[in-house]
């Protein structure tokens, strides 16, 4: 599971994402799929960069906030520590593994659109391995803030 954040035109947004994958080695590319019904989708469509976070398994509360609430009604960023990253894309302070990617293309995919990203900023390397990542099985009971 991933938390994807975006900023554009003075607006910030972020959501929990289950559909994402590397899609090219050379050049390096990663794609994240956002529901077209999601509040984050509208902000992401206007953003030049998105930040992809890999929450740790013990960060279920973060997944509940970004997956169970909607930015239509809640300022999620008022509830977490964050900083503006590359081009203003929000970087969540408590997530150790993340990257910011430049949006290269947006692909239609039915009820989701794929945002193809080129990494431009990475989390600082750490000497110790990252904690186990949050997986779908850890959040499958989560009620979404928006229909998918």
mmCIF file of C-alpha atoms in Angstrom:
data_model
loop_
_atom_site.group_PDB
_atom_site.id
_atom_site.type_symbol
_atom_site.label_atom_id
_atom_site.label_comp_id
_atom_site.label_asym_id
_atom_site.label_seq_id
_atom_site.Cartn_x
_atom_site.Cartn_y
_atom_site.Cartn_z
ATOM 1 C CA UNK A 1 0.000 0.000 0.000
ATOM 2 C CA UNK A 2 1.140 3.531 -0.713
ATOM 3 C CA UNK A 3 0.125 7.035 0.313
ATOM 4 C CA UNK A 4 0.303 9.404 -2.655
ATOM 5 C CA UNK A 5 0.340 13.158 -2.100
ATOM 6 C CA UNK A 6 0.008 16.088 -4.491
ATOM 7 C CA UNK A 7 -0.079 19.875 -4.434
ATOM 8 C CA UNK A 8 -1.286 22.338 -7.038
ATOM 9 C CA UNK A 9 -2.765 25.821 -7.058
ATOM 10 C CA UNK A 10 -2.510 26.172 -3.276
ATOM 11 C CA UNK A 11 -4.358 22.873 -2.708
ATOM 12 C CA UNK A 12 -2.929 19.718 -1.113
ATOM 13 C CA UNK A 13 -4.330 16.221 -1.307
ATOM 14 C CA UNK A 14 -3.351 12.660 -0.520
ATOM 15 C CA UNK A 15 -4.852 9.196 -0.585
ATOM 16 C CA UNK A 16 -4.148 5.553 0.103
ATOM 17 C CA UNK A 17 -3.301 3.667 -3.094
ATOM 18 C CA UNK A 18 -3.234 -0.048 -3.716
ATOM 19 C CA UNK A 19 -2.580 -0.049 -7.474
ATOM 20 C CA UNK A 20 1.042 0.977 -8.163
ATOM 21 C CA UNK A 21 4.156 -0.547 -9.680
ATOM 22 C CA UNK A 22 7.520 0.063 -11.292
ATOM 23 C CA UNK A 23 6.893 0.149 -15.040
ATOM 24 C CA UNK A 24 10.348 0.797 -16.568
ATOM 25 C CA UNK A 25 13.976 0.195 -15.613
ATOM 26 C CA UNK A 26 15.631 2.467 -18.192
ATOM 27 C CA UNK A 27 14.501 5.151 -17.869
ATOM 28 C CA UNK A 28 13.254 4.575 -14.317
ATOM 29 C CA UNK A 29 9.470 4.920 -14.144
ATOM 30 C CA UNK A 30 6.757 4.119 -11.612
ATOM 31 C CA UNK A 31 2.986 4.265 -12.125
ATOM 32 C CA UNK A 32 0.326 4.987 -9.497
ATOM 33 C CA UNK A 33 -3.362 4.516 -10.264
ATOM 34 C CA UNK A 34 -5.797 7.012 -8.725
ATOM 35 C CA UNK A 35 -9.561 6.609 -8.696
ATOM 36 C CA UNK A 36 -11.194 9.284 -10.826
ATOM 37 C CA UNK A 37 -13.762 9.749 -8.033
ATOM 38 C CA UNK A 38 -11.088 10.528 -5.443
ATOM 39 C CA UNK A 39 -10.441 14.104 -4.282
ATOM 40 C CA UNK A 40 -6.708 13.539 -4.750
ATOM 41 C CA UNK A 41 -7.239 12.764 -8.431
ATOM 42 C CA UNK A 42 -8.345 16.328 -9.203
ATOM 43 C CA UNK A 43 -5.321 17.865 -7.487
ATOM 44 C CA UNK A 44 -2.971 15.286 -9.032
ATOM 45 C CA UNK A 45 -4.284 16.080 -12.537
ATOM 46 C CA UNK A 46 -3.051 19.664 -12.064
ATOM 47 C CA UNK A 47 0.210 18.782 -10.276
ATOM 48 C CA UNK A 48 3.573 18.415 -11.977
ATOM 49 C CA UNK A 49 4.897 16.085 -9.250
ATOM 50 C CA UNK A 50 3.460 13.439 -6.923
ATOM 51 C CA UNK A 51 5.074 11.955 -3.835
ATOM 52 C CA UNK A 52 4.734 8.216 -3.255
ATOM 53 C CA UNK A 53 5.146 7.055 0.364
ATOM 54 C CA UNK A 54 5.581 3.465 1.565
ATOM 55 C CA UNK A 55 4.087 3.386 5.077
ATOM 56 C CA UNK A 56 5.337 0.807 7.542
ATOM 57 C CA UNK A 57 3.029 -1.934 8.769
ATOM 58 C CA UNK A 58 2.700 -0.206 12.166
ATOM 59 C CA UNK A 59 1.400 2.987 10.474
ATOM 60 C CA UNK A 60 -2.174 1.783 10.136
ATOM 61 C CA UNK A 61 -3.460 5.078 11.593
ATOM 62 C CA UNK A 62 -1.863 6.894 8.655
ATOM 63 C CA UNK A 63 -3.599 4.494 6.254
ATOM 64 C CA UNK A 64 -6.911 5.095 8.050
ATOM 65 C CA UNK A 65 -6.486 8.861 7.672
ATOM 66 C CA UNK A 66 -5.469 8.835 4.007
ATOM 67 C CA UNK A 67 -7.746 5.950 3.012
ATOM 68 C CA UNK A 68 -10.731 6.389 5.311
ATOM 69 C CA UNK A 69 -11.177 10.163 5.125
ATOM 70 C CA UNK A 70 -11.689 12.399 2.104
ATOM 71 C CA UNK A 71 -10.014 15.711 1.408
ATOM 72 C CA UNK A 72 -13.440 16.991 0.352
ATOM 73 C CA UNK A 73 -14.278 17.220 4.065
ATOM 74 C CA UNK A 74 -11.035 16.825 6.061
ATOM 75 C CA UNK A 75 -7.648 18.574 5.988
ATOM 76 C CA UNK A 76 -5.551 15.434 6.377
ATOM 77 C CA UNK A 77 -2.340 17.466 6.501
ATOM 78 C CA UNK A 78 -3.498 19.249 9.664
ATOM 79 C CA UNK A 79 -3.365 15.827 11.371
ATOM 80 C CA UNK A 80 0.141 14.697 10.339
ATOM 81 C CA UNK A 81 3.681 16.071 10.300
ATOM 82 C CA UNK A 82 4.741 16.971 6.767
ATOM 83 C CA UNK A 83 6.912 19.344 4.787
ATOM 84 C CA UNK A 84 6.750 20.709 1.273
ATOM 85 C CA UNK A 85 9.051 18.704 -0.976
ATOM 86 C CA UNK A 86 10.033 19.083 -4.615
ATOM 87 C CA UNK A 87 7.690 21.546 -6.341
ATOM 88 C CA UNK A 88 5.616 21.732 -3.127
ATOM 89 C CA UNK A 89 4.545 18.080 -3.167
ATOM 90 C CA UNK A 90 3.847 17.119 0.475
ATOM 91 C CA UNK A 91 6.343 14.747 2.100
ATOM 92 C CA UNK A 92 5.002 12.951 5.186
ATOM 93 C CA UNK A 93 7.634 13.302 7.919
ATOM 94 C CA UNK A 94 6.933 9.992 9.657
ATOM 95 C CA UNK A 95 7.296 7.797 6.554
ATOM 96 C CA UNK A 96 10.882 6.679 6.007
ATOM 97 C CA UNK A 97 10.546 5.364 2.450
ATOM 98 C CA UNK A 98 9.267 7.745 -0.227
ATOM 99 C CA UNK A 99 10.077 9.390 -3.541
ATOM 100 C CA UNK A 100 8.768 12.335 -5.499
ATOM 101 C CA UNK A 101 8.200 11.811 -9.202
ATOM 102 C CA UNK A 102 7.608 14.136 -12.119
ATOM 103 C CA UNK A 103 4.352 13.312 -13.909
ATOM 104 C CA UNK A 104 5.342 12.134 -17.398
ATOM 105 C CA UNK A 105 1.947 10.915 -18.585
ATOM 106 C CA UNK A 106 -1.578 10.169 -17.403
ATOM 107 C CA UNK A 107 -3.082 6.948 -18.748
ATOM 108 C CA UNK A 108 -6.786 6.069 -18.910
ATOM 109 C CA UNK A 109 -7.689 2.869 -17.131
ATOM 110 C CA UNK A 110 -11.431 2.769 -16.578
ATOM 111 C CA UNK A 111 -12.373 4.059 -13.136
ATOM 112 C CA UNK A 112 -8.695 4.833 -12.379
ATOM 113 C CA UNK A 113 -6.028 6.828 -14.194
ATOM 114 C CA UNK A 114 -2.361 5.899 -14.143
ATOM 115 C CA UNK A 115 0.162 8.618 -13.369
ATOM 116 C CA UNK A 116 3.536 7.647 -14.837
ATOM 117 C CA UNK A 117 6.295 9.149 -12.698
ATOM 118 C CA UNK A 118 10.026 9.740 -13.117
ATOM 119 C CA UNK A 119 11.738 9.899 -9.693
ATOM 120 C CA UNK A 120 13.343 13.293 -9.021
ATOM 121 C CA UNK A 121 13.764 13.234 -5.212
ATOM 122 C CA UNK A 122 14.279 10.275 -2.883
ATOM 123 C CA UNK A 123 14.177 9.742 0.872
ATOM 124 C CA UNK A 124 17.617 9.927 2.400
ATOM 125 C CA UNK A 125 19.311 6.548 2.676
ATOM 126 C CA UNK A 126 19.401 5.022 6.117
ATOM 127 C CA UNK A 127 21.909 2.579 7.552
ATOM 128 C CA UNK A 128 19.266 0.158 8.805
ATOM 129 C CA UNK A 129 16.708 -1.626 6.645
ATOM 130 C CA UNK A 130 13.209 -0.108 6.486
ATOM 131 C CA UNK A 131 10.414 -1.645 8.561
ATOM 132 C CA UNK A 132 8.018 -4.095 6.884
ATOM 133 C CA UNK A 133 5.639 -2.202 4.565
ATOM 134 C CA UNK A 134 1.905 -1.860 5.029
ATOM 135 C CA UNK A 135 0.118 -4.446 2.880
ATOM 136 C CA UNK A 136 -3.424 -4.777 1.566
ATOM 137 C CA UNK A 137 -4.175 -7.452 4.162
ATOM 138 C CA UNK A 138 -3.403 -4.899 6.890
ATOM 139 C CA UNK A 139 -6.124 -2.511 5.664
ATOM 140 C CA UNK A 140 -8.648 -4.625 3.743
ATOM 141 C CA UNK A 141 -11.279 -3.883 6.409
ATOM 142 C CA UNK A 142 -10.831 -0.109 6.018
ATOM 143 C CA UNK A 143 -13.961 1.743 4.840
ATOM 144 C CA UNK A 144 -12.911 4.144 2.053
ATOM 145 C CA UNK A 145 -13.490 7.879 2.386
ATOM 146 C CA UNK A 146 -14.670 7.927 -1.248
ATOM 147 C CA UNK A 147 -16.098 5.157 -3.366
ATOM 148 C CA UNK A 148 -13.498 3.616 -5.664
#
